[in-house]
CSV table of C-alpha atoms and ligand atoms in Angstrom, one decimal:
chain,number,residue,atom,x,y,z
A,1,MET,CA,12.8,-48.2,14.8
A,2,SER,CA,9.9,-48.8,12.3
A,3,GLU,CA,10.8,-51.4,9.8
A,4,PHE,CA,9.4,-51.5,6.2
A,5,ASP,CA,10.1,-53.5,3.1
A,6,VAL,CA,10.3,-50.2,1.1
A,7,ILE,CA,10.7,-46.6,1.9
A,8,ILE,CA,9.8,-44.2,-0.9
A,9,VAL,CA,10.8,-40.6,-0.6
A,10,GLY,CA,8.6,-38.2,-2.7
A,11,ALA,CA,4.8,-38.6,-2.9
A,12,GLY,CA,4.6,-37.1,-6.4
A,13,ALA,CA,3.5,-38.8,-9.6
A,14,ALA,CA,6.2,-41.4,-9.7
A,15,GLY,CA,6.3,-42.1,-5.9
A,16,LEU,CA,2.6,-42.5,-5.6
A,17,MET,CA,2.5,-44.9,-8.6
A,18,CYS,CA,5.4,-46.9,-7.3
A,19,ALA,CA,4.0,-47.1,-3.8
A,20,ALA,CA,0.7,-48.4,-5.0
A,21,ARG,CA,2.2,-51.1,-7.2
A,22,ALA,CA,4.6,-52.3,-4.5
A,23,GLY,CA,1.9,-52.2,-1.8
A,24,ARG,CA,-0.6,-54.1,-4.0
A,25,ARG,CA,2.1,-56.8,-4.4
A,26,GLY,CA,2.1,-57.2,-0.6
A,27,ARG,CA,5.2,-55.1,0.2
A,28,LYS,CA,5.1,-53.1,3.4
A,29,VAL,CA,5.5,-49.6,2.0
A,30,LEU,CA,6.2,-46.2,3.7
A,31,LEU,CA,5.8,-43.2,1.4
A,32,VAL,CA,7.2,-39.9,2.8
A,33,ASP,CA,7.2,-36.3,1.6
A,34,HIS,CA,8.2,-33.1,3.1
A,35,ALA,CA,5.2,-31.2,1.6
A,36,LYS,CA,1.8,-30.8,3.2
A,37,LYS,CA,0.0,-32.6,0.5
A,38,PRO,CA,0.9,-35.4,-2.0
A,39,GLY,CA,0.9,-34.9,-5.8
A,40,GLU,CA,1.0,-31.1,-5.7
A,41,LYS,CA,2.5,-30.9,-9.3
A,42,ILE,CA,-0.3,-33.2,-10.5
A,43,ARG,CA,-2.8,-30.7,-9.0
A,44,ILE,CA,-1.5,-27.7,-10.8
A,45,SER,CA,-0.6,-29.5,-14.0
A,46,GLY,CA,-2.4,-28.9,-17.3
A,47,GLY,CA,-4.0,-25.8,-16.0
A,48,GLY,CA,-5.7,-27.8,-13.2
A,49,ARG,CA,-6.9,-30.5,-15.6
A,50,CYS,CA,-3.7,-32.7,-15.7
A,51,ASN,CA,-2.4,-33.6,-19.1
A,52,PHE,CA,-1.9,-37.1,-17.7
A,53,THR,CA,-0.5,-38.9,-20.8
A,54,ASN,CA,0.0,-38.7,-24.5
A,55,ILE,CA,-1.5,-41.4,-26.7
A,56,GLY,CA,1.6,-41.3,-29.0
A,57,ALA,CA,4.2,-41.4,-26.2
A,58,GLY,CA,7.3,-43.3,-27.2
A,59,PRO,CA,11.1,-43.0,-26.6
A,60,GLN,CA,11.3,-40.5,-29.5
A,61,ASN,CA,9.5,-37.9,-27.3
A,62,PHE,CA,12.2,-37.9,-24.6
A,63,LEU,CA,15.6,-36.3,-24.1
A,64,SER,CA,18.4,-38.3,-22.4
A,65,GLU,CA,22.1,-38.9,-22.8
A,66,ASN,CA,21.0,-42.5,-23.5
A,67,ARG,CA,17.9,-42.3,-25.8
A,68,HIS,CA,17.4,-46.1,-25.5
A,69,PHE,CA,17.1,-46.1,-21.7
A,70,ALA,CA,13.4,-45.2,-21.4
A,71,LYS,CA,12.3,-47.9,-24.0
A,72,SER,CA,11.9,-50.8,-21.6
A,73,ALA,CA,9.8,-49.0,-19.0
A,74,LEU,CA,7.7,-47.2,-21.5
A,75,ALA,CA,6.9,-50.4,-23.4
A,76,ARG,CA,5.8,-52.2,-20.2
A,77,PHE,CA,3.5,-49.5,-18.9
A,78,THR,CA,1.9,-47.7,-21.9
A,79,PRO,CA,-0.5,-44.8,-22.2
A,80,ALA,CA,-3.3,-47.4,-22.8
A,81,ASP,CA,-2.4,-48.9,-19.4
A,82,PHE,CA,-2.8,-45.6,-17.6
A,83,ILE,CA,-6.0,-44.8,-19.6
A,84,ALA,CA,-7.4,-48.2,-18.4
A,85,MET,CA,-6.7,-47.2,-14.8
A,86,VAL,CA,-8.4,-43.8,-15.3
A,87,ASP,CA,-11.4,-45.5,-16.9
A,88,ARG,CA,-11.6,-48.0,-14.0
A,89,TYR,CA,-12.0,-45.0,-11.7
A,90,GLY,CA,-14.7,-43.5,-13.9
A,91,ILE,CA,-12.6,-40.3,-14.5
A,92,ALA,CA,-13.9,-38.6,-17.6
A,93,TRP,CA,-11.2,-37.3,-20.0
A,94,HIS,CA,-10.7,-35.9,-23.5
A,95,GLU,CA,-8.0,-35.5,-26.1
A,96,LYS,CA,-7.2,-31.8,-26.5
A,97,THR,CA,-4.6,-31.7,-29.3
A,98,LEU,CA,-1.6,-33.7,-30.6
A,99,GLY,CA,-2.6,-36.8,-28.6
A,100,GLN,CA,-2.7,-34.9,-25.2
A,101,LEU,CA,-5.2,-36.4,-22.8
A,102,PHE,CA,-6.7,-34.2,-20.0
A,103,CYS,CA,-9.3,-34.8,-17.3
A,104,ASP,CA,-12.7,-33.3,-18.1
A,105,GLY,CA,-13.0,-32.2,-14.5
A,106,SER,CA,-10.0,-31.8,-12.3
A,107,ALA,CA,-6.5,-33.0,-11.8
A,108,LYS,CA,-7.5,-33.7,-8.2
A,109,GLU,CA,-9.3,-36.8,-9.6
A,110,ILE,CA,-5.9,-38.3,-10.6
A,111,ILE,CA,-4.5,-37.6,-7.2
A,112,ALA,CA,-7.5,-39.2,-5.5
A,113,MET,CA,-7.2,-42.3,-7.8
A,114,LEU,CA,-3.5,-42.7,-6.9
A,115,LEU,CA,-4.2,-42.3,-3.2
A,116,ALA,CA,-7.0,-44.9,-3.5
A,117,GLU,CA,-4.5,-47.3,-5.2
A,118,CYS,CA,-2.1,-46.7,-2.3
A,119,GLU,CA,-4.8,-47.4,0.2
A,120,ALA,CA,-5.6,-50.6,-1.5
A,121,GLY,CA,-2.0,-51.5,-1.1
A,122,ASN,CA,-1.9,-50.5,2.6
A,123,VAL,CA,0.7,-47.9,1.9
A,124,GLU,CA,1.6,-45.8,4.9
A,125,ILE,CA,1.9,-42.1,3.9
A,126,ARG,CA,3.7,-39.6,6.1
A,127,LEU,CA,3.5,-36.0,4.9
A,128,GLU,CA,5.5,-32.9,6.3
A,129,THR,CA,8.2,-35.4,7.0
A,130,PRO,CA,11.7,-34.4,5.9
A,131,VAL,CA,14.5,-36.9,5.7
A,132,THR,CA,17.0,-35.7,8.3
A,133,ALA,CA,19.5,-38.5,8.1
A,134,LEU,CA,20.3,-41.4,5.8
A,135,GLU,CA,22.7,-44.3,6.4
A,136,HIS,CA,23.3,-47.6,4.5
A,137,SER,CA,24.8,-50.6,6.1
A,138,ALA,CA,24.3,-54.4,6.2
A,139,ASP,CA,21.9,-54.2,3.2
A,140,ARG,CA,19.5,-51.9,5.0
A,141,PHE,CA,18.8,-48.2,4.6
A,142,ARG,CA,18.3,-46.4,7.9
A,143,LEU,CA,16.6,-43.0,7.8
A,144,SER,CA,15.7,-40.4,10.3
A,145,LEU,CA,12.4,-39.1,9.3
A,146,ASP,CA,11.9,-35.8,11.1
A,147,GLY,CA,13.8,-37.3,13.9
A,148,MET,CA,11.9,-40.7,13.9
A,149,PRO,CA,14.0,-43.7,12.9
A,150,ALA,CA,12.8,-46.0,10.1
A,151,SER,CA,14.6,-48.7,8.0
A,152,ALA,CA,14.0,-50.8,4.9
A,153,ARG,CA,15.9,-53.0,2.5
A,154,THR,CA,14.7,-50.9,-0.4
A,155,LEU,CA,14.9,-47.2,-0.8
A,156,VAL,CA,13.2,-45.5,-3.7
A,157,ILE,CA,14.1,-41.9,-4.5
A,158,ALA,CA,11.2,-40.1,-6.2
A,159,THR,CA,11.8,-36.5,-5.3
A,160,GLY,CA,11.6,-35.1,-8.8
A,161,GLY,CA,13.7,-32.3,-10.2
A,162,LYS,CA,14.5,-28.7,-9.2
A,163,SER,CA,11.7,-27.0,-11.1
A,164,ILE,CA,9.4,-24.7,-9.1
A,165,PRO,CA,11.2,-24.5,-5.8
A,166,LYS,CA,8.3,-22.6,-4.4
A,167,MET,CA,6.3,-25.8,-4.5
A,168,GLY,CA,8.9,-27.7,-2.5
A,169,ALA,CA,11.2,-29.0,-5.3
A,170,THR,CA,14.7,-29.8,-4.1
A,171,GLY,CA,17.9,-31.4,-5.4
A,172,PHE,CA,17.6,-34.2,-2.8
A,173,ALA,CA,17.8,-37.0,-5.4
A,174,TYR,CA,21.0,-35.6,-6.8
A,175,GLU,CA,22.5,-35.3,-3.3
A,176,VAL,CA,21.6,-39.0,-2.6
A,177,ALA,CA,23.1,-40.1,-5.9
A,178,GLU,CA,26.4,-38.2,-5.3
A,179,ARG,CA,26.6,-39.6,-1.8
A,180,PHE,CA,26.5,-43.2,-3.3
A,181,GLY,CA,29.0,-42.2,-6.0
A,182,ILE,CA,26.4,-42.2,-8.8
A,183,ARG,CA,27.0,-39.6,-11.5
A,184,VAL,CA,24.6,-36.8,-11.9
A,185,ILE,CA,24.3,-35.1,-15.4
A,186,GLU,CA,24.1,-31.4,-14.7
A,187,PRO,CA,20.5,-30.5,-14.1
A,188,ARG,CA,19.1,-27.5,-16.0
A,189,PRO,CA,15.7,-26.0,-16.5
A,190,GLY,CA,13.6,-27.4,-19.4
A,191,LEU,CA,10.2,-26.5,-20.9
A,192,VAL,CA,10.9,-22.9,-19.9
A,193,PRO,CA,10.2,-19.4,-21.4
A,194,PHE,CA,13.2,-17.6,-23.0
A,195,THR,CA,14.4,-14.2,-21.8
A,196,LEU,CA,15.8,-11.7,-24.3
A,197,ASP,CA,18.5,-9.0,-24.3
A,198,PRO,CA,17.2,-5.7,-23.0
A,199,GLY,CA,17.3,-4.1,-26.5
A,200,LEU,CA,15.3,-6.8,-28.2
A,201,GLN,CA,13.0,-7.1,-25.2
A,202,SER,CA,12.0,-3.4,-25.2
A,203,GLU,CA,11.5,-3.7,-29.0
A,204,LEU,CA,9.1,-6.6,-28.6
A,205,GLN,CA,7.4,-5.3,-25.5
A,206,PRO,CA,4.4,-3.8,-27.4
A,207,LEU,CA,3.7,-7.3,-28.8
A,208,ALA,CA,3.1,-8.8,-25.4
A,209,GLY,CA,0.0,-11.0,-25.4
A,210,ILE,CA,0.2,-11.9,-29.1
A,211,GLY,CA,0.2,-15.6,-30.0
A,212,VAL,CA,1.1,-16.9,-33.4
A,213,PRO,CA,1.7,-20.3,-35.1
A,214,VAL,CA,5.4,-21.0,-35.7
A,215,GLU,CA,7.8,-23.6,-36.6
A,216,VAL,CA,10.7,-23.2,-34.2
A,217,SER,CA,14.0,-25.0,-34.2
A,218,CYS,CA,17.2,-25.2,-32.3
A,219,GLY,CA,19.7,-28.0,-32.4
A,220,LYS,CA,17.9,-31.3,-32.9
A,221,GLY,CA,14.6,-29.9,-31.7
A,222,GLN,CA,11.9,-28.7,-34.2
A,223,PHE,CA,8.3,-28.0,-33.3
A,224,ASN,CA,5.2,-26.7,-35.0
A,225,GLU,CA,3.1,-25.1,-32.3
A,226,ALA,CA,2.1,-21.6,-31.0
A,227,MET,CA,4.6,-19.0,-29.8
A,228,LEU,CA,3.6,-16.3,-27.3
A,229,PHE,CA,5.1,-12.8,-26.9
A,230,THR,CA,5.2,-11.9,-23.2
A,231,HIS,CA,6.3,-9.0,-21.0
A,232,ARG,CA,9.3,-11.0,-20.0
A,233,GLY,CA,10.3,-12.5,-23.4
A,234,LEU,CA,9.0,-15.4,-25.4
A,235,SER,CA,6.8,-18.3,-24.3
A,236,GLY,CA,4.0,-20.6,-25.6
A,237,PRO,CA,4.2,-24.3,-26.4
A,238,ALA,CA,6.7,-24.0,-29.3
A,239,VAL,CA,9.1,-22.0,-27.2
A,240,LEU,CA,8.8,-24.3,-24.2
A,241,GLN,CA,9.5,-27.3,-26.4
A,242,VAL,CA,12.5,-25.9,-28.1
A,243,SER,CA,14.0,-24.5,-24.8
A,244,SER,CA,14.8,-28.1,-23.8
A,245,TYR,CA,17.1,-28.3,-26.8
A,246,TRP,CA,18.7,-24.9,-26.3
A,247,SER,CA,22.1,-24.2,-24.7
A,248,PRO,CA,23.4,-20.7,-23.8
A,249,GLY,CA,24.8,-19.1,-27.0
A,250,ASP,CA,22.6,-21.1,-29.4
A,251,THR,CA,20.6,-19.3,-32.0
A,252,VAL,CA,16.9,-20.1,-32.3
A,253,MET,CA,15.2,-20.1,-35.7
A,254,VAL,CA,11.5,-19.1,-36.0
A,255,LYS,CA,9.3,-19.4,-39.0
A,256,ILE,CA,6.1,-17.5,-38.3
A,257,ARG,CA,3.0,-18.9,-40.1
A,258,PRO,CA,4.9,-22.0,-41.5
A,259,ASP,CA,1.7,-23.0,-43.4
A,260,ILE,CA,2.1,-20.2,-45.9
A,261,GLU,CA,4.7,-18.5,-48.0
A,262,LEU,CA,4.6,-14.9,-47.0
A,263,ALA,CA,6.7,-13.7,-50.0
A,264,ASP,CA,3.9,-15.1,-52.3
A,265,VAL,CA,1.3,-13.4,-50.2
A,266,LEU,CA,3.1,-10.0,-50.5
A,267,THR,CA,3.7,-10.1,-54.2
A,268,ALA,CA,0.1,-11.2,-54.9
A,269,ALA,CA,-1.1,-8.3,-52.7
A,270,LYS,CA,1.1,-5.9,-54.6
A,271,ARG,CA,-0.4,-7.1,-57.9
A,272,GLU,CA,-4.0,-6.9,-56.6
A,273,ASN,CA,-3.8,-3.6,-54.8
A,274,GLY,CA,-0.5,-1.8,-55.1
A,275,ARG,CA,-1.8,1.2,-53.1
A,276,GLN,CA,-1.9,-0.7,-49.8
A,277,GLY,CA,1.0,-0.7,-47.4
A,278,ALA,CA,3.1,-3.8,-46.4
A,279,ALA,CA,1.7,-3.7,-42.9
A,280,SER,CA,-1.9,-4.1,-44.2
A,281,ALA,CA,-0.9,-6.8,-46.6
A,282,LEU,CA,0.8,-8.7,-43.7
A,283,ALA,CA,-2.2,-8.1,-41.5
A,284,THR,CA,-4.3,-10.4,-43.6
A,285,GLN,CA,-2.1,-13.3,-42.3
A,286,LEU,CA,-0.6,-12.1,-39.0
A,287,PRO,CA,-2.0,-10.3,-35.9
A,288,LYS,CA,-2.2,-6.6,-36.8
A,289,ARG,CA,0.4,-5.4,-34.2
A,290,LEU,CA,2.8,-8.1,-35.4
A,291,ALA,CA,2.4,-7.1,-39.0
A,292,GLN,CA,3.0,-3.4,-38.2
A,293,TYR,CA,6.1,-4.3,-36.1
A,294,PHE,CA,7.8,-6.3,-39.0
A,295,ALA,CA,6.8,-3.7,-41.6
A,296,ASP,CA,8.2,-0.8,-39.4
A,297,ARG,CA,11.4,-2.8,-38.6
A,298,ALA,CA,12.0,-3.2,-42.3
A,299,GLY,CA,11.3,0.5,-42.8
A,300,MET,CA,8.5,-0.3,-45.3
A,301,THR,CA,6.0,2.5,-44.8
A,302,GLY,CA,5.2,3.3,-48.5
A,303,HIS,CA,2.9,1.6,-51.0
A,304,LEU,CA,3.5,-2.0,-52.1
A,305,ALA,CA,3.6,-0.8,-55.7
A,306,ASP,CA,6.8,1.2,-54.8
A,307,LEU,CA,8.6,-1.8,-53.4
A,308,SER,CA,10.5,-4.3,-55.4
A,309,ASP,CA,9.7,-8.0,-55.3
A,310,LYS,CA,13.2,-8.5,-53.9
A,311,ALA,CA,12.4,-6.1,-51.0
A,312,LEU,CA,9.2,-7.9,-50.3
A,313,ALA,CA,11.0,-11.3,-50.3
A,314,ARG,CA,13.5,-9.8,-47.7
A,315,LEU,CA,10.6,-8.7,-45.6
A,316,ALA,CA,9.0,-12.1,-45.8
A,317,ASP,CA,12.4,-13.6,-44.8
A,318,SER,CA,12.6,-11.4,-41.8
A,319,ILE,CA,9.4,-13.0,-40.6
A,320,GLN,CA,9.8,-16.6,-41.8
A,321,ASP,CA,13.5,-16.9,-41.1
A,322,TRP,CA,13.7,-14.9,-37.9
A,323,ARG,CA,16.8,-15.8,-35.9
A,324,PHE,CA,17.6,-14.6,-32.4
A,325,LYS,CA,19.8,-15.6,-29.4
A,326,PRO,CA,17.9,-15.8,-26.2
A,327,ALA,CA,19.6,-14.0,-23.3
A,328,GLY,CA,18.6,-17.0,-21.1
A,329,THR,CA,15.6,-18.7,-19.6
A,330,GLU,CA,13.3,-17.9,-16.8
A,331,GLY,CA,15.0,-20.7,-14.9
A,332,TYR,CA,13.7,-23.1,-12.3
A,333,ARG,CA,11.1,-20.5,-11.1
A,334,THR,CA,8.8,-21.4,-14.0
A,335,ALA,CA,10.4,-24.4,-15.8
A,336,GLU,CA,8.0,-27.3,-16.1
A,337,VAL,CA,10.8,-29.8,-15.9
A,338,THR,CA,14.4,-30.4,-15.0
A,339,LEU,CA,16.7,-31.8,-17.7
A,340,GLY,CA,19.7,-34.0,-16.8
A,341,GLY,CA,19.7,-35.8,-13.5
A,342,ILE,CA,20.7,-39.3,-12.4
A,343,ASP,CA,22.9,-40.8,-15.1
A,344,THR,CA,20.9,-43.7,-16.7
A,345,LYS,CA,24.2,-45.7,-17.1
A,346,ALA,CA,24.0,-46.2,-13.3
A,347,LEU,CA,20.5,-47.7,-13.4
A,348,SER,CA,18.9,-50.8,-14.7
A,349,SER,CA,16.4,-49.8,-17.5
A,350,ARG,CA,14.1,-52.7,-16.4
A,351,THR,CA,13.8,-51.9,-12.7
A,352,MET,CA,15.4,-48.4,-12.1
A,353,GLU,CA,17.7,-50.0,-9.5
A,354,ALA,CA,21.2,-48.5,-9.1
A,355,ARG,CA,23.6,-51.1,-10.4
A,356,ALA,CA,26.3,-50.4,-7.8
A,357,VAL,CA,23.9,-50.1,-4.8
A,358,PRO,CA,21.4,-53.0,-4.6
A,359,GLY,CA,18.1,-51.9,-3.1
A,360,LEU,CA,18.5,-48.2,-4.1
A,361,TYR,CA,16.1,-47.0,-6.9
A,362,PHE,CA,15.6,-43.7,-8.7
A,363,ILE,CA,12.3,-43.0,-10.6
A,364,GLY,CA,10.5,-40.1,-12.3
A,365,GLU,CA,11.9,-36.7,-13.2
A,366,CYS,CA,15.1,-37.0,-11.1
A,367,VAL,CA,16.4,-39.5,-13.7
A,368,ASP,CA,18.1,-38.2,-16.9
A,369,VAL,CA,14.9,-38.8,-19.0
A,370,THR,CA,12.9,-35.7,-19.8
A,371,GLY,CA,9.8,-35.6,-22.0
A,372,TRP,CA,8.4,-33.0,-24.4
A,373,LEU,CA,5.5,-30.9,-23.4
A,374,GLY,CA,2.2,-32.7,-23.8
A,375,GLY,CA,1.7,-35.4,-21.1
A,376,TYR,CA,5.0,-37.2,-21.8
A,377,ASN,CA,6.6,-36.3,-18.4
A,378,PHE,CA,3.7,-37.9,-16.5
A,379,GLN,CA,3.9,-41.0,-18.7
A,380,TRP,CA,7.5,-41.3,-17.7
A,381,ALA,CA,6.7,-40.8,-14.0
A,382,TRP,CA,4.0,-43.6,-14.2
A,383,ALA,CA,6.1,-46.0,-16.3
A,384,SER,CA,9.3,-45.6,-14.2
A,385,GLY,CA,7.2,-45.9,-11.0
A,386,VAL,CA,5.6,-49.1,-12.3
A,387,ALA,CA,9.0,-50.5,-13.4
A,388,ALA,CA,10.4,-50.1,-9.8
A,389,GLY,CA,7.1,-50.9,-8.0
A,390,ASP,CA,6.8,-54.2,-9.8
A,391,ALA,CA,10.5,-55.2,-9.2
A,392,ILE,CA,10.8,-54.4,-5.5
B,401,LIG,P1,7.2,-34.6,-8.6
B,401,LIG,O1,5.8,-34.8,-9.0
B,401,LIG,O2,7.8,-33.3,-8.6
B,401,LIG,O3,7.2,-35.2,-7.1
B,401,LIG,C1,8.3,-35.0,-6.2
B,401,LIG,C2,7.8,-35.1,-4.8
B,401,LIG,O4,9.0,-35.1,-3.9
B,401,LIG,C3,7.0,-33.8,-4.4
B,401,LIG,O5,5.8,-34.2,-3.7
B,401,LIG,C4,8.0,-33.1,-3.4
B,401,LIG,O6,7.3,-32.4,-2.4
B,401,LIG,C5,8.8,-34.2,-2.9
B,401,LIG,N1,10.1,-33.8,-2.4
B,401,LIG,C6,11.0,-33.1,-3.1
B,401,LIG,N2,12.2,-32.9,-2.3
B,401,LIG,C7,11.9,-33.7,-1.2
B,401,LIG,C8,12.7,-33.9,0.0
B,401,LIG,N3,14.0,-33.4,0.1
B,401,LIG,N4,12.2,-34.7,1.0
B,401,LIG,C9,10.9,-35.2,0.9
B,401,LIG,N5,10.1,-35.0,-0.2
B,401,LIG,C10,10.7,-34.2,-1.2
B,401,LIG,N6,3.8,-33.1,-17.1
B,401,LIG,C11,2.9,-33.7,-17.9
B,401,LIG,O7,3.1,-34.8,-18.4
B,401,LIG,N7,1.7,-33.1,-18.1
B,401,LIG,C12,1.3,-31.9,-17.6
B,401,LIG,O8,0.2,-31.4,-17.8
B,401,LIG,C13,2.3,-31.2,-16.8
B,401,LIG,N8,2.0,-30.0,-16.3
B,401,LIG,C14,3.0,-29.4,-15.6
B,401,LIG,C15,2.7,-28.1,-15.1
B,401,LIG,C16,3.6,-27.4,-14.2
B,401,LIG,C17,3.3,-26.0,-13.8
B,401,LIG,C18,4.8,-28.1,-13.9
B,401,LIG,C19,5.8,-27.5,-12.9
B,401,LIG,C20,5.1,-29.4,-14.4
B,401,LIG,C21,4.2,-30.0,-15.2
B,401,LIG,N9,4.4,-31.3,-15.7
B,401,LIG,C22,3.5,-31.9,-16.6
B,401,LIG,C23,5.7,-32.0,-15.4
B,401,LIG,C24,5.3,-33.1,-14.3
B,401,LIG,O9,4.6,-32.4,-13.2
B,401,LIG,C25,6.6,-33.7,-13.7
B,401,LIG,O10,7.4,-34.2,-14.7
B,401,LIG,C26,6.2,-34.8,-12.8
B,401,LIG,O11,5.4,-34.4,-11.7
B,401,LIG,C27,7.4,-35.6,-12.2
B,401,LIG,O12,7.0,-36.5,-11.3
B,401,LIG,P2,7.9,-36.9,-10.1
B,401,LIG,O13,7.1,-37.8,-9.2
B,401,LIG,O14,9.2,-37.4,-10.6
B,401,LIG,O15,8.2,-35.6,-9.3
């Protein structure tokens, strides 16, 4: 039986950070993962450049049943702390938009940095190693790792959520929690494109590929970003953001081009050149195909001069107060994150340790703390990993 101070399951963002911190503090750490390589989601993140943090990240950017839970960890390991680490390794980065920081080169540099930190902490990493059995007695966790026994006083679960099963995502963290009587808030896909009813989908099909700035809202979520029409439904940052606030049956409200009042644009166009059609007037502000779609949908094929201001206001409303009910989402297949997870009431917000099971920790995406799109989810992975790694 190999003995360790700490066994961490899951060599993703949170697990690597936690392992490095605990290792550097002199703990004997074993980090295991069933995948072939560590940090696979880091590698594909941000289009291969990893949006590794957001300079404005704070508790307000996260969804959780307990919106106070993330405060402590986020305050003790901030975006500036992660940037300092990235700078120490000479990794070049830039701010893209809305405080989102990306590597200039490749996301692989972030993985290499975390692996170097693990090496400095003498962390033993075993890949392609599934946990085949788990027992807890006499203050020790005994695991069978692909048939090999290993034990530790501390077990950290960092296996993430269910998003992108093709990349090895599993519900392992939830199974472990349930086994120890810890409540799991029903996991569901977040930051995910919407699908539409077949009727609406075929109507919007010709618009696939068009992106447009929108203000989108649903429940408590409201975002000003781009929306993208796709062959499968609606996507783009605005839609991904609001999807985390959506529940089946909810209506989503969209204001296309929130920076202008389209009713004013249309009435001014009517005054200036009444012989043009509504579609051409709209096309000065919207992509041409989109302008044509809304004009056709409203049955406005004649000259602007022949349309009342009221009719033009109705047309503008159909574009700037557009409401629809998504049929669903694309699900875990494409969701960037998993909402819900380990109930934060069961964990210490300082250390991520389970209150009822001393020595058992949950960190990262498996916990019921989910960030917006834009580097927030990695910031939570780093911060919760540090909180546990410094406490072990
Ligand atoms: P993960 O990074 O998912 O790591 C979990 C690890 O556990 C994996 O290595 C997995 O193989 C392993 N594992 C799972 N089950 C088992 C098991 N049963 N046994 C052993 N090992 C197991 N967030 C951002 O902030 N910025 C971005 O740019 C960004 N881009 C993204 C792009 C995509 C396409 C996706 C899917 C997500 C993106 N995210 C981004 C979200 C971010 O990747 C996650 O929130 C983050 O990786 C969570 O870290 P984690 O360590 O908790 O889980």
